[in-house]
mmCIF file of C-alpha atoms and ligand atoms in Angstrom:
data_model
loop_
_atom_site.group_PDB
_atom_site.id
_atom_site.type_symbol
_atom_site.label_atom_id
_atom_site.label_comp_id
_atom_site.label_asym_id
_atom_site.label_seq_id
_atom_site.Cartn_x
_atom_site.Cartn_y
_atom_site.Cartn_z
ATOM 1 C CA MET A 1 21.595 16.253 14.827
ATOM 2 C CA GLU A 2 17.997 18.145 13.756
ATOM 3 C CA VAL A 3 14.938 15.751 14.274
ATOM 4 C CA LYS A 4 11.882 16.508 12.167
ATOM 5 C CA THR A 5 8.732 14.864 13.071
ATOM 6 C CA LEU A 6 5.903 14.174 10.910
ATOM 7 C CA GLY A 7 3.768 16.799 12.232
ATOM 8 C CA GLN A 8 6.388 19.398 11.638
ATOM 9 C CA PHE A 9 7.269 18.102 8.140
ATOM 10 C CA VAL A 10 3.447 18.049 6.776
ATOM 11 C CA ILE A 11 3.038 21.536 8.155
ATOM 12 C CA GLU A 12 5.878 23.137 6.355
ATOM 13 C CA LYS A 13 5.043 21.014 3.091
ATOM 14 C CA GLN A 14 1.136 22.763 3.154
ATOM 15 C CA ALA A 15 2.748 25.880 1.274
ATOM 16 C CA ASP A 16 3.032 23.333 -1.660
ATOM 17 C CA PHE A 17 -0.833 23.595 -1.956
ATOM 18 C CA PRO A 18 -1.777 27.234 -1.974
ATOM 19 C CA TYR A 19 -5.360 26.584 -2.189
ATOM 20 C CA ALA A 20 -5.638 23.837 0.707
ATOM 21 C CA LYS A 21 -6.501 25.206 4.095
ATOM 22 C CA GLY A 22 -4.619 22.357 6.098
ATOM 23 C CA GLU A 23 -7.444 19.426 6.221
ATOM 24 C CA LEU A 24 -4.674 17.191 4.269
ATOM 25 C CA SER A 25 -1.996 18.143 6.620
ATOM 26 C CA ARG A 26 -4.383 17.222 9.216
ATOM 27 C CA LEU A 27 -5.724 13.994 7.792
ATOM 28 C CA LEU A 28 -2.110 12.939 7.387
ATOM 29 C CA ARG A 29 -1.511 13.549 11.061
ATOM 30 C CA ASP A 30 -4.651 11.708 11.988
ATOM 31 C CA ILE A 31 -3.176 8.683 9.988
ATOM 32 C CA GLY A 32 0.008 8.911 11.945
ATOM 33 C CA ILE A 33 -1.765 8.713 15.241
ATOM 34 C CA ALA A 34 -3.828 5.763 14.269
ATOM 35 C CA ALA A 35 -0.609 3.975 13.013
ATOM 36 C CA LYS A 36 0.812 4.559 16.336
ATOM 37 C CA ILE A 37 -1.725 2.898 17.929
ATOM 38 C CA VAL A 38 -2.045 -0.325 15.509
ATOM 39 C CA ASN A 39 1.752 -0.439 15.995
ATOM 40 C CA ARG A 40 1.350 -0.580 19.758
ATOM 41 C CA GLU A 41 -1.196 -3.692 19.415
ATOM 42 C CA VAL A 42 1.261 -5.445 16.404
ATOM 43 C CA ASN A 43 3.959 -4.982 18.908
ATOM 44 C CA LYS A 44 1.892 -6.854 21.635
ATOM 45 C CA ALA A 45 0.402 -9.588 19.321
ATOM 46 C CA GLY A 46 3.216 -12.297 20.659
ATOM 47 C CA LEU A 47 1.568 -11.773 24.099
ATOM 48 C CA VAL A 48 -2.172 -12.631 22.708
ATOM 49 C CA GLU A 49 -1.444 -16.243 24.154
ATOM 50 C CA ILE A 50 -0.929 -14.577 27.830
ATOM 51 C CA LEU A 51 -3.611 -11.679 27.327
ATOM 52 C CA GLY A 52 -6.367 -13.862 25.843
ATOM 53 C CA GLU A 53 -6.725 -15.084 22.533
ATOM 54 C CA THR A 54 -8.617 -13.776 19.371
ATOM 55 C CA GLY A 55 -12.256 -13.687 20.382
ATOM 56 C CA THR A 56 -12.114 -14.208 23.982
ATOM 57 C CA VAL A 57 -11.417 -12.007 27.087
ATOM 58 C CA ASN A 58 -8.532 -10.893 28.180
ATOM 59 C CA VAL A 59 -6.983 -9.993 31.733
ATOM 60 C CA GLN A 60 -8.300 -6.638 31.532
ATOM 61 C CA GLY A 61 -11.518 -8.086 30.862
ATOM 62 C CA GLU A 62 -11.454 -6.487 27.192
ATOM 63 C CA LYS A 63 -12.376 -8.906 24.179
ATOM 64 C CA VAL A 64 -9.250 -9.650 22.145
ATOM 65 C CA LYS A 65 -9.724 -8.849 18.521
ATOM 66 C CA LYS A 66 -8.101 -9.911 15.538
ATOM 67 C CA LEU A 67 -5.518 -7.540 14.474
ATOM 68 C CA ASP A 68 -7.024 -6.767 10.756
ATOM 69 C CA VAL A 69 -10.576 -5.988 12.837
ATOM 70 C CA PHE A 70 -8.580 -4.092 15.231
ATOM 71 C CA ALA A 71 -6.652 -1.847 12.560
ATOM 72 C CA ASN A 72 -9.844 -1.242 10.768
ATOM 73 C CA GLU A 73 -11.747 -0.037 13.701
ATOM 74 C CA GLN A 74 -8.720 2.209 14.673
ATOM 75 C CA PHE A 75 -8.513 3.735 11.176
ATOM 76 C CA ILE A 76 -12.097 4.274 11.049
ATOM 77 C CA SER A 77 -12.579 6.043 14.230
ATOM 78 C CA ALA A 78 -9.462 8.279 13.380
ATOM 79 C CA PHE A 79 -11.057 9.490 10.285
ATOM 80 C CA LYS A 80 -14.624 9.739 11.828
ATOM 81 C CA ALA A 81 -13.253 11.891 14.764
ATOM 82 C CA GLY A 82 -11.038 13.764 12.494
ATOM 83 C CA GLY A 83 -13.473 15.286 10.270
ATOM 84 C CA GLU A 84 -11.518 15.525 7.042
ATOM 85 C CA VAL A 85 -13.022 12.729 5.333
ATOM 86 C CA CYS A 86 -16.921 12.231 4.323
ATOM 87 C CA ALA A 87 -16.780 8.165 3.224
ATOM 88 C CA ILE A 88 -14.210 5.553 3.788
ATOM 89 C CA ALA A 89 -13.487 2.761 1.557
ATOM 90 C CA SER A 90 -11.860 -0.503 3.512
ATOM 91 C CA GLU A 91 -10.540 -3.823 2.277
ATOM 92 C CA GLU A 92 -12.682 -5.384 5.463
ATOM 93 C CA ASN A 93 -15.853 -3.909 4.710
ATOM 94 C CA ASP A 94 -18.095 -4.905 1.516
ATOM 95 C CA ASP A 95 -19.486 -1.439 0.865
ATOM 96 C CA ILE A 96 -17.912 2.063 1.630
ATOM 97 C CA ILE A 97 -18.779 3.766 5.122
ATOM 98 C CA PRO A 98 -20.331 7.119 4.613
ATOM 99 C CA ILE A 99 -19.586 9.629 7.219
ATOM 100 C CA ASP A 100 -21.816 12.444 8.005
ATOM 101 C CA ASN A 101 -21.592 14.200 11.419
ATOM 102 C CA ALA A 102 -20.999 17.404 12.903
ATOM 103 C CA VAL A 103 -17.170 17.385 12.147
ATOM 104 C CA SER A 104 -17.342 16.029 8.771
ATOM 105 C CA LYS A 105 -19.892 18.588 7.386
ATOM 106 C CA SER A 106 -17.273 20.295 5.418
ATOM 107 C CA ALA A 107 -15.212 17.328 4.638
ATOM 108 C CA LYS A 108 -13.439 17.476 1.342
ATOM 109 C CA TYR A 109 -11.905 14.075 1.185
ATOM 110 C CA VAL A 110 -12.367 10.196 0.758
ATOM 111 C CA VAL A 111 -10.192 7.613 1.876
ATOM 112 C CA ALA A 112 -9.670 3.879 0.812
ATOM 113 C CA MET A 113 -7.506 1.630 2.516
ATOM 114 C CA ASP A 114 -6.193 -1.674 3.297
ATOM 115 C CA PRO A 115 -5.960 -1.595 7.171
ATOM 116 C CA LEU A 116 -3.608 -4.640 7.582
ATOM 117 C CA ASP A 117 -1.819 -5.912 4.578
ATOM 118 C CA GLY A 118 -0.064 -9.195 4.987
ATOM 119 C CA SER A 119 -2.554 -10.838 7.127
ATOM 120 C CA SER A 120 -1.390 -14.490 6.880
ATOM 121 C CA ASN A 121 1.878 -13.220 8.656
ATOM 122 C CA ILE A 122 -0.117 -11.813 11.663
ATOM 123 C CA ASP A 123 0.520 -14.526 13.958
ATOM 124 C CA VAL A 124 4.007 -15.578 12.883
ATOM 125 C CA ASN A 125 6.157 -11.801 14.080
ATOM 126 C CA VAL A 126 6.562 -10.941 10.321
ATOM 127 C CA SER A 127 5.937 -7.525 9.005
ATOM 128 C CA VAL A 128 2.617 -6.169 7.996
ATOM 129 C CA GLY A 129 1.082 -2.990 6.735
ATOM 130 C CA THR A 130 -1.581 -0.455 6.345
ATOM 131 C CA ILE A 131 -2.060 0.951 2.740
ATOM 132 C CA PHE A 132 -3.886 4.270 2.402
ATOM 133 C CA SER A 133 -5.172 6.438 -0.506
ATOM 134 C CA ILE A 134 -6.511 9.614 -0.688
ATOM 135 C CA TYR A 135 -9.050 11.611 -3.030
ATOM 136 C CA ARG A 136 -10.903 14.608 -3.449
ATOM 137 C CA ARG A 137 -14.865 14.128 -3.286
ATOM 138 C CA THR A 138 -16.664 14.361 -6.381
ATOM 139 C CA SER A 139 -19.919 14.668 -4.668
ATOM 140 C CA LEU A 140 -21.017 18.100 -3.342
ATOM 141 C CA ASN A 141 -22.020 17.904 0.033
ATOM 142 C CA GLY A 142 -23.199 15.321 2.831
ATOM 143 C CA ALA A 143 -21.898 11.882 3.132
ATOM 144 C CA GLY A 144 -19.774 10.654 0.538
ATOM 145 C CA THR A 145 -21.115 8.157 -2.099
ATOM 146 C CA LEU A 146 -19.709 5.014 -4.054
ATOM 147 C CA GLN A 147 -19.174 7.595 -6.829
ATOM 148 C CA ASP A 148 -16.205 9.320 -4.960
ATOM 149 C CA PHE A 149 -14.161 6.225 -5.472
ATOM 150 C CA MET A 150 -14.758 5.863 -9.065
ATOM 151 C CA GLN A 151 -11.621 7.811 -9.881
ATOM 152 C CA LYS A 152 -8.370 6.637 -11.500
ATOM 153 C CA GLY A 153 -5.604 6.450 -9.687
ATOM 154 C CA THR A 154 -3.936 9.662 -11.374
ATOM 155 C CA GLU A 155 -6.381 11.558 -9.387
ATOM 156 C CA GLN A 156 -5.113 10.438 -5.950
ATOM 157 C CA VAL A 157 -4.347 13.513 -4.002
ATOM 158 C CA ALA A 158 -2.028 11.581 -1.433
ATOM 159 C CA ALA A 159 -1.086 7.807 -0.814
ATOM 160 C CA GLY A 160 1.152 6.193 1.433
ATOM 161 C CA TYR A 161 1.874 2.990 3.682
ATOM 162 C CA ILE A 162 2.905 1.812 7.333
ATOM 163 C CA ILE A 163 5.043 -0.888 7.660
ATOM 164 C CA TYR A 164 4.720 -2.647 11.179
ATOM 165 C CA GLY A 165 8.518 -4.253 10.708
ATOM 166 C CA SER A 166 11.767 -4.418 13.061
ATOM 167 C CA SER A 167 10.887 -0.637 13.143
ATOM 168 C CA CYS A 168 7.723 1.160 12.563
ATOM 169 C CA MET A 169 7.777 3.288 9.234
ATOM 170 C CA LEU A 170 5.441 5.654 7.320
ATOM 171 C CA VAL A 171 6.014 6.592 3.773
ATOM 172 C CA TYR A 172 3.953 8.758 2.000
ATOM 173 C CA THR A 173 3.626 11.054 -1.293
ATOM 174 C CA THR A 174 1.242 13.812 -2.198
ATOM 175 C CA GLY A 175 2.673 13.970 -5.671
ATOM 176 C CA LYS A 176 6.106 15.972 -5.181
ATOM 177 C CA GLY A 177 8.205 12.844 -4.087
ATOM 178 C CA VAL A 178 8.200 10.362 -1.621
ATOM 179 C CA ASN A 179 9.301 10.810 2.049
ATOM 180 C CA GLY A 180 9.480 8.058 4.541
ATOM 181 C CA PHE A 181 9.246 8.481 8.732
ATOM 182 C CA THR A 182 10.887 6.297 11.304
ATOM 183 C CA LEU A 183 8.474 5.827 14.483
ATOM 184 C CA ASP A 184 11.067 6.666 17.504
ATOM 185 C CA PRO A 185 9.449 4.770 20.245
ATOM 186 C CA SER A 186 11.425 6.729 23.140
ATOM 187 C CA ILE A 187 9.390 9.951 21.936
ATOM 188 C CA GLY A 188 6.460 8.298 20.287
ATOM 189 C CA GLU A 189 6.984 10.319 17.117
ATOM 190 C CA PHE A 190 7.414 9.673 13.478
ATOM 191 C CA CYS A 191 10.672 11.350 12.593
ATOM 192 C CA LEU A 192 11.563 12.140 8.829
ATOM 193 C CA SER A 193 14.469 9.322 8.425
ATOM 194 C CA HIS A 194 14.082 8.976 4.467
ATOM 195 C CA PRO A 195 13.873 12.393 2.853
ATOM 196 C CA ASN A 196 13.319 12.246 -1.015
ATOM 197 C CA LEU A 197 13.081 8.578 -1.377
ATOM 198 C CA THR A 198 13.830 7.057 -4.927
ATOM 199 C CA THR A 199 14.051 3.744 -6.378
ATOM 200 C CA PRO A 200 16.910 2.399 -8.131
ATOM 201 C CA LYS A 201 16.301 1.946 -12.027
ATOM 202 C CA SER A 202 17.318 -1.505 -11.796
ATOM 203 C CA GLY A 203 17.595 -4.007 -8.895
ATOM 204 C CA LYS A 204 18.457 -7.825 -8.254
ATOM 205 C CA ILE A 205 15.310 -8.807 -6.434
ATOM 206 C CA TYR A 206 12.226 -10.455 -8.158
ATOM 207 C CA SER A 207 9.221 -11.150 -5.733
ATOM 208 C CA ILE A 208 6.325 -13.418 -6.824
ATOM 209 C CA ASN A 209 4.782 -16.193 -5.387
ATOM 210 C CA GLU A 210 6.344 -19.052 -7.476
ATOM 211 C CA GLY A 211 3.979 -21.496 -5.742
ATOM 212 C CA ASN A 212 1.761 -20.435 -8.505
ATOM 213 C CA TYR A 213 3.906 -21.022 -11.436
ATOM 214 C CA LEU A 214 1.950 -23.476 -13.038
ATOM 215 C CA HIS A 215 -0.918 -21.033 -13.162
ATOM 216 C CA PHE A 216 1.146 -17.963 -14.673
ATOM 217 C CA PRO A 217 0.750 -16.539 -18.094
ATOM 218 C CA GLU A 218 3.638 -17.512 -20.536
ATOM 219 C CA GLY A 219 5.056 -14.374 -20.278
ATOM 220 C CA VAL A 220 5.547 -14.390 -16.455
ATOM 221 C CA LYS A 221 6.988 -17.818 -16.685
ATOM 222 C CA LYS A 222 9.439 -16.623 -19.322
ATOM 223 C CA TYR A 223 10.302 -13.642 -17.267
ATOM 224 C CA ILE A 224 11.152 -15.878 -14.185
ATOM 225 C CA LYS A 225 13.234 -18.120 -16.347
ATOM 226 C CA TYR A 226 15.214 -14.914 -17.514
ATOM 227 C CA CYS A 227 15.456 -13.609 -13.783
ATOM 228 C CA GLN A 228 17.169 -17.055 -13.099
ATOM 229 C CA GLU A 229 19.765 -17.131 -16.169
ATOM 230 C CA GLU A 230 23.179 -16.395 -15.667
ATOM 231 C CA ASP A 231 24.215 -13.034 -17.308
ATOM 232 C CA LYS A 232 27.056 -10.946 -15.759
ATOM 233 C CA ALA A 233 26.275 -7.712 -17.847
ATOM 234 C CA THR A 234 22.711 -7.245 -16.329
ATOM 235 C CA ASN A 235 23.838 -8.978 -12.817
ATOM 236 C CA ARG A 236 21.795 -12.050 -13.221
ATOM 237 C CA PRO A 237 20.494 -14.133 -11.745
ATOM 238 C CA TYR A 238 18.382 -12.274 -9.590
ATOM 239 C CA SER A 239 17.628 -13.145 -6.073
ATOM 240 C CA SER A 240 14.169 -14.238 -5.261
ATOM 241 C CA ARG A 241 12.663 -12.623 -2.053
ATOM 242 C CA TYR A 242 8.974 -13.107 -1.062
ATOM 243 C CA ILE A 243 7.506 -12.068 2.249
ATOM 244 C CA GLY A 244 3.823 -12.261 1.872
ATOM 245 C CA SER A 245 3.267 -9.018 2.823
ATOM 246 C CA GLY A 246 3.261 -6.916 -0.111
ATOM 247 C CA VAL A 247 3.811 -3.490 1.832
ATOM 248 C CA ALA A 248 7.402 -5.200 2.965
ATOM 249 C CA ASP A 249 8.045 -6.632 -0.108
ATOM 250 C CA ILE A 250 7.601 -3.668 -2.032
ATOM 251 C CA HIS A 251 9.314 -1.147 0.716
ATOM 252 C CA ARG A 252 12.685 -3.406 0.493
ATOM 253 C CA ASN A 253 12.427 -3.530 -3.414
ATOM 254 C CA LEU A 254 11.644 0.478 -3.192
ATOM 255 C CA ILE A 255 14.969 0.849 -1.267
ATOM 256 C CA ASN A 256 17.130 -1.874 -2.886
ATOM 257 C CA GLY A 257 15.779 -1.729 -6.311
ATOM 258 C CA GLY A 258 13.852 -4.700 -7.523
ATOM 259 C CA ILE A 259 10.212 -5.771 -9.043
ATOM 260 C CA TYR A 260 7.276 -7.121 -7.261
ATOM 261 C CA VAL A 261 5.024 -9.121 -9.455
ATOM 262 C CA TYR A 262 1.188 -10.424 -8.933
ATOM 263 C CA PRO A 263 0.045 -11.987 -12.210
ATOM 264 C CA THR A 264 -3.176 -13.133 -13.105
ATOM 265 C CA THR A 265 -3.295 -16.787 -12.532
ATOM 266 C CA THR A 266 -5.779 -19.500 -13.790
ATOM 267 C CA LYS A 267 -7.232 -19.394 -10.303
ATOM 268 C CA SER A 268 -7.742 -15.504 -10.208
ATOM 269 C CA PRO A 269 -8.146 -14.781 -13.649
ATOM 270 C CA LYS A 270 -8.409 -10.828 -12.948
ATOM 271 C CA GLY A 271 -5.193 -11.021 -10.530
ATOM 272 C CA LYS A 272 -5.680 -11.350 -6.674
ATOM 273 C CA LEU A 273 -4.713 -7.629 -5.238
ATOM 274 C CA ARG A 274 -7.243 -4.796 -5.387
ATOM 275 C CA LEU A 275 -7.021 -1.832 -7.465
ATOM 276 C CA LEU A 276 -8.399 0.947 -5.268
ATOM 277 C CA TYR A 277 -6.651 0.356 -1.825
ATOM 278 C CA GLU A 278 -3.693 -1.656 -2.686
ATOM 279 C CA CYS A 279 -2.276 -1.338 -6.293
ATOM 280 C CA ASN A 280 -3.095 2.415 -6.860
ATOM 281 C CA PRO A 281 -1.437 4.111 -3.628
ATOM 282 C CA LEU A 282 1.575 1.796 -4.068
ATOM 283 C CA ALA A 283 1.798 2.649 -7.604
ATOM 284 C CA PHE A 284 1.571 6.394 -6.932
ATOM 285 C CA ILE A 285 4.219 5.822 -4.250
ATOM 286 C CA ILE A 286 6.771 3.958 -6.503
ATOM 287 C CA GLU A 287 5.914 6.212 -9.410
ATOM 288 C CA GLN A 288 6.901 9.238 -7.419
ATOM 289 C CA ALA A 289 10.024 7.260 -6.299
ATOM 290 C CA GLY A 290 10.964 7.451 -9.957
ATOM 291 C CA GLY A 291 9.694 3.470 -10.586
ATOM 292 C CA LYS A 292 6.784 2.143 -12.173
ATOM 293 C CA ALA A 293 3.493 0.045 -11.613
ATOM 294 C CA THR A 294 1.587 -1.603 -14.680
ATOM 295 C CA THR A 295 -1.221 -4.149 -15.107
ATOM 296 C CA GLY A 296 1.580 -6.157 -17.498
ATOM 297 C CA GLU A 297 0.012 -4.617 -20.441
ATOM 298 C CA LYS A 298 -0.710 -0.985 -19.133
ATOM 299 C CA ARG A 299 -0.238 1.716 -16.218
ATOM 300 C CA ILE A 300 -2.428 0.800 -13.130
ATOM 301 C CA MET A 301 -3.030 4.209 -12.068
ATOM 302 C CA GLU A 302 -4.875 4.686 -15.727
ATOM 303 C CA VAL A 303 -6.893 1.641 -15.276
ATOM 304 C CA PRO A 304 -10.762 2.688 -14.951
ATOM 305 C CA ILE A 305 -12.364 1.847 -11.675
ATOM 306 C CA THR A 306 -16.329 0.270 -11.869
ATOM 307 C CA GLU A 307 -16.164 -1.719 -8.283
ATOM 308 C CA LEU A 308 -14.879 -0.826 -5.033
ATOM 309 C CA HIS A 309 -12.905 -4.417 -4.481
ATOM 310 C CA GLN A 310 -11.705 -4.624 -8.344
ATOM 311 C CA ARG A 311 -8.999 -6.790 -8.934
ATOM 312 C CA THR A 312 -5.967 -6.613 -11.295
ATOM 313 C CA SER A 313 -2.703 -7.737 -11.865
ATOM 314 C CA LEU A 314 0.348 -5.961 -10.818
ATOM 315 C CA PHE A 315 3.870 -5.734 -12.194
ATOM 316 C CA LEU A 316 5.540 -2.756 -9.641
ATOM 317 C CA GLY A 317 9.452 -1.700 -9.057
ATOM 318 C CA SER A 318 12.438 -0.504 -10.686
ATOM 319 C CA SER A 319 11.473 0.918 -14.069
ATOM 320 C CA ASP A 320 13.966 -1.250 -16.180
ATOM 321 C CA MET A 321 12.892 -3.988 -14.657
ATOM 322 C CA VAL A 322 9.148 -3.712 -14.980
ATOM 323 C CA ASP A 323 10.123 -2.874 -18.866
ATOM 324 C CA THR A 324 11.726 -5.966 -19.167
ATOM 325 C CA ALA A 325 8.686 -7.998 -17.766
ATOM 326 C CA MET A 326 6.327 -6.160 -19.874
ATOM 327 C CA ASP A 327 8.197 -7.258 -22.985
ATOM 328 C CA PHE A 328 7.865 -10.702 -22.156
ATOM 329 C CA MET A 329 4.076 -10.284 -21.522
ATOM 330 C CA THR A 330 3.670 -8.521 -24.970
ATOM 331 C CA LYS A 331 5.873 -11.249 -26.744
ATOM 332 C CA HIS A 332 4.104 -14.202 -25.059
ATOM 333 C CA SER A 333 0.304 -12.523 -24.911
ATOM 334 C CA ALA A 334 -0.956 -14.827 -27.485
ATOM 335 C CA GLU A 335 0.300 -17.786 -25.917
ATOM 336 C CA LYS A 336 -2.042 -20.294 -23.747
ATOM 337 C CA VAL A 337 -1.361 -20.732 -19.993
HETATM 338 P P1 AHG B 401 -4.196 -8.855 2.448
HETATM 339 O O1 AHG B 401 -3.127 -9.510 3.755
HETATM 340 O O2 AHG B 401 -4.378 -7.533 2.664
HETATM 341 O O3 AHG B 401 -5.153 -9.939 2.059
HETATM 342 O O4 AHG B 401 -3.076 -8.809 1.312
HETATM 343 C C1 AHG B 401 -2.164 -9.826 1.264
HETATM 344 C C2 AHG B 401 -1.569 -9.474 -0.271
HETATM 345 C C3 AHG B 401 -0.237 -8.896 -0.454
HETATM 346 O O5 AHG B 401 0.107 -8.215 0.373
HETATM 347 C C4 AHG B 401 0.630 -9.855 -0.499
HETATM 348 O O6 AHG B 401 1.915 -9.848 -1.471
HETATM 349 C C5 AHG B 401 -0.115 -10.973 -1.423
HETATM 350 O O7 AHG B 401 -1.412 -10.921 -0.982
HETATM 351 C C6 AHG B 401 0.171 -12.554 -0.760
HETATM 352 O O8 AHG B 401 -0.771 -13.447 -1.393
HETATM 353 P P2 AHG B 401 -0.337 -14.811 -1.915
HETATM 354 O O9 AHG B 401 -0.250 -15.620 -0.287
HETATM 355 O O10 AHG B 401 -1.285 -15.306 -2.642
HETATM 356 O O11 AHG B 401 0.769 -15.129 -2.490
HETATM 357 MN MN1 MN B 402 -3.355 -6.426 1.089
HETATM 358 MN MN1 MN B 403 -5.420 -6.540 3.953
#
């Protein structure tokens, strides 16, 4: 069987961007390399007890870092060395990281990322992920600015995620469909395993942290009850699946069909998830796969962004399921929690 690596694939696809000079391809390649290094550390995470606990010095005399800090540093140094990016925004950093060095002089892009998604699962051998979103800079030259990130999700040039699961996968889009690559550890390459990924129009899975039920808006409470009702025609009741790593929940739902909801709650009235580096990239992927992503009211990728770490509610997945959930939201919008 013919094997196509991520590197070969992005170069082949470069023809889709007649005015691009290969920078985006190089950037995607750099992300792939950082992902492999993070994957290696994720795989070793269970050995932390043996090699040294977080914050202590391990047998090699290196300080052991928490995986989210490690992942953040790894991606940042890949972007700094790559020279295609003039600023980075990360969940782990309050402010943007401007880059203005010899290699980034003509950098055209900015990257926003959640270096380690699913941090509550780091220490328990459950899938975690990385999410990234790439924009063309709006500033003219030098280091990038905060303003470069104040672009709607519709302006994304590329976005993707890496899932460090039972196998490691990289899934990305440049606005021409979604492709998935699985890391073959024997050759150390991401190989095209899921070409042209599409998500079913409907599914049988709903993913939401039901522990927050009492704090949900009325529309969400009613939608959950709808998911649990008996109805042969629509395949209900649905199954409830919630890992707590958004990337893993959304990846499963993308492949099998389903809906992921993180609504506003009375505790987080704006929602919990971040628009720039969680919701927008995942929305770009799901839309490119034929699904939908909304706030419960409007399309995620059209939400204006005014703050780096802006939060939003998220309804994301199979289009029919998102439509139904939004109908419930509209119908009960006037009701108090
Ligand atoms: P992060 O680990 O980057 O903070 O993000 C976790 C996100 C998302 O991936 C997950 O679905 C959700 O937060 C879990 O939150 P709850 O524990 O509140 O359900
Ligand atoms: Mn996250
Ligand atoms: Mn995170």
